[in-house]
Coordinates of C-alpha atoms in Angstrom, one line a residue:
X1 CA 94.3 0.7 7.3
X2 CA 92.9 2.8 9.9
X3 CA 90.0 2.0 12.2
X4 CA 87.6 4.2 10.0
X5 CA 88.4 2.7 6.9
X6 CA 87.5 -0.6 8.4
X7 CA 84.8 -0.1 10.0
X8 CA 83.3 1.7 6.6
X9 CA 84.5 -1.2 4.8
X10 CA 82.3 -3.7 7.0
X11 CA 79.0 -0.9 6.9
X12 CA 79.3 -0.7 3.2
X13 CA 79.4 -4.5 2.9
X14 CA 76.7 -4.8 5.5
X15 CA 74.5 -2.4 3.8
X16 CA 75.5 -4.4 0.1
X17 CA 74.1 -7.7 1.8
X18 CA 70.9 -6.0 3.6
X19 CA 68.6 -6.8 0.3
X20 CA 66.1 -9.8 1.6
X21 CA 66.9 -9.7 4.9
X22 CA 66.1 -7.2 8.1
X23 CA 69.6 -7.4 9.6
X24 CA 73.0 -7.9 8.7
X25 CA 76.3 -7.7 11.0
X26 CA 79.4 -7.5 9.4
X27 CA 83.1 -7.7 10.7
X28 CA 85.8 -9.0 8.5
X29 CA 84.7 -12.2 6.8
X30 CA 81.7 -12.5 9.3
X31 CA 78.9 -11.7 7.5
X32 CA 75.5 -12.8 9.6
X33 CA 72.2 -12.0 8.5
X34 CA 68.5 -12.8 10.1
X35 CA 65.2 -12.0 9.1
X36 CA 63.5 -11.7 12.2
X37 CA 60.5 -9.1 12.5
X38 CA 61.3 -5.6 15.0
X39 CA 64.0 -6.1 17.5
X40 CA 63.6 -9.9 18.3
X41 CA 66.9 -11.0 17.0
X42 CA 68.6 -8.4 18.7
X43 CA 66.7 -8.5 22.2
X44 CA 67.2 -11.9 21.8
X45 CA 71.3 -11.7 21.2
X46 CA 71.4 -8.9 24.4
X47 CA 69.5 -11.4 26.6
X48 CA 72.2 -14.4 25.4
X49 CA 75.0 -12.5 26.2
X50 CA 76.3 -12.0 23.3
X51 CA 79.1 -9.5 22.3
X52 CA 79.3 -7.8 18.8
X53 CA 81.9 -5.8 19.6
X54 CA 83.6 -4.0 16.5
X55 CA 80.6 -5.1 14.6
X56 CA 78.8 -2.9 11.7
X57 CA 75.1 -3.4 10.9
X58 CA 72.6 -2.7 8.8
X59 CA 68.9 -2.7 9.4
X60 CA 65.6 -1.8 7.8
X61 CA 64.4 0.1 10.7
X62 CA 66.3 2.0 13.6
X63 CA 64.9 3.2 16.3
X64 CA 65.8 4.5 19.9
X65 CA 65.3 0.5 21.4
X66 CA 66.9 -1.0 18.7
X67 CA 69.7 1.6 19.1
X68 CA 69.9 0.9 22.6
X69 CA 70.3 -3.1 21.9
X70 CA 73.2 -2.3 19.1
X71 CA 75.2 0.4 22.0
X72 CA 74.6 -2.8 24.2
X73 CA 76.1 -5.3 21.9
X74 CA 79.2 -3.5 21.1
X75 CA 78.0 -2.5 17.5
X76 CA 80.5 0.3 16.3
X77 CA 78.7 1.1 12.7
X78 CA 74.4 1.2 11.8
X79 CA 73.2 1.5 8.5
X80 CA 69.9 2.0 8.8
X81 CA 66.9 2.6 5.7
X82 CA 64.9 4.0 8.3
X83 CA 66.6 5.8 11.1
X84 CA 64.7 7.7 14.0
X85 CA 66.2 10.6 15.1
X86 CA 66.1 9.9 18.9
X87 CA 68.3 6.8 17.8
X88 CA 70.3 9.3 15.8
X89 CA 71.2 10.6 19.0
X90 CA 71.4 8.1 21.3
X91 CA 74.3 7.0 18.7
X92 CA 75.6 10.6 18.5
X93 CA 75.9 9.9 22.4
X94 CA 77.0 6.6 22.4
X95 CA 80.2 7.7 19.6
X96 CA 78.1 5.0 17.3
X97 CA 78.8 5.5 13.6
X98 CA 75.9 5.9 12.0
X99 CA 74.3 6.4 8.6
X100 CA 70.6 6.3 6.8
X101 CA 68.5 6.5 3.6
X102 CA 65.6 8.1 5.5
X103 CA 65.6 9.8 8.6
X104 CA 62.1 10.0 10.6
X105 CA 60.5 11.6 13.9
X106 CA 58.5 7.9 14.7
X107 CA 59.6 5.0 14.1
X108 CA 55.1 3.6 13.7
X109 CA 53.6 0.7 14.9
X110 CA 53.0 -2.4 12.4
X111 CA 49.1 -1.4 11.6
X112 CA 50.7 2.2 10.9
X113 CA 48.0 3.6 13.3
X114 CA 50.5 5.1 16.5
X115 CA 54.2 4.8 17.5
X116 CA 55.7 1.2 17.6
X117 CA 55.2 -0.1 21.3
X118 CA 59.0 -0.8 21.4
X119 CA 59.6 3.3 20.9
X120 CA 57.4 4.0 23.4
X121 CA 58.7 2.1 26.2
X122 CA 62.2 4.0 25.8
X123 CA 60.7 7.1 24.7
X124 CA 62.0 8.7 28.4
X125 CA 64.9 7.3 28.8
X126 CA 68.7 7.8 26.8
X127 CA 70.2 4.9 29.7
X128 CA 70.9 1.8 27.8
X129 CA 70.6 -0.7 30.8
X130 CA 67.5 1.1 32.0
X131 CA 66.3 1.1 28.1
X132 CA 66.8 -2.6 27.8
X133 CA 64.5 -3.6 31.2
X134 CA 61.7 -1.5 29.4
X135 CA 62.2 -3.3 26.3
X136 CA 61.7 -6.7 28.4
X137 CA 59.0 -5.8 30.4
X138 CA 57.1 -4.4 27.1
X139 CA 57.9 -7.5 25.3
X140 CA 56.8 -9.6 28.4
X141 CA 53.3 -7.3 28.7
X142 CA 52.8 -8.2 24.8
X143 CA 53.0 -12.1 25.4

């Protein structure tokens, strides 16, 4: 089998196991899902060290800063419902596979009244490592 074909096999199954949950990563029989709220779970894998490498996900919502965290932890394939298209790019970029349901400008905040916070503490930046700082230090402001 080639590379492709596995990697599409762990996306598809990743997206098939996505109902009830926010996140699901996928490789071979590993099949790990979490239903954590924004990027917690994965800010929280990044900042435990941990390497997905070869991974595929699937998500409810992409956007640039979770993009960034999925680049950082070695995800290879995103399914996303909801995919920004700045994280559309950063995974264009980042030679990411990538695939959505529904592609979007602005990934909102939760009272649906601006752009999620996370968004716009990446929103000038493409850098992953310089992404991910942001991300903490937004996080850190929120506490």
């Amino acid at each position: 089998e080639s590379l492709r074909t596995v990697l599409m096999t762990d996306l598809k199954r990743a997206y098939e196991s996505l109902e009830g949950h926010s996140l699901v990563l996928c490789k071979g029989d590993i099949l790990i899902t979490d239903d954590g709220r924004g990027i917690s779970t994965l800010i929280g894998l990044v900042h435990d060290g941990k390497s997905f490498d070869g991974f595929s996900a699937a998500d409810t919502i992409v956007g640039k800063a979770a993009a960034m965290l999925f680049v950082k932890l070695g995800v290879t394939s995103v399914h996303a419902v909801v995919m920004s298209a700045s994280a559309m790019r950063l995974f264009e970029y980042n030679s990411v596979i990538f695939e959505y349901d529904t592609i979007t400008d602005l990934i909102v905040n939760r009272k649906g009244d601006g752009p999620c916070p996370m968004e716009a503490a990446v929103s000038d930046t493409f850098d992953v490592e310089q992404g991910i700082c942001l991300l903490t230090r937004q996080i850190d402001s929120m506490r």
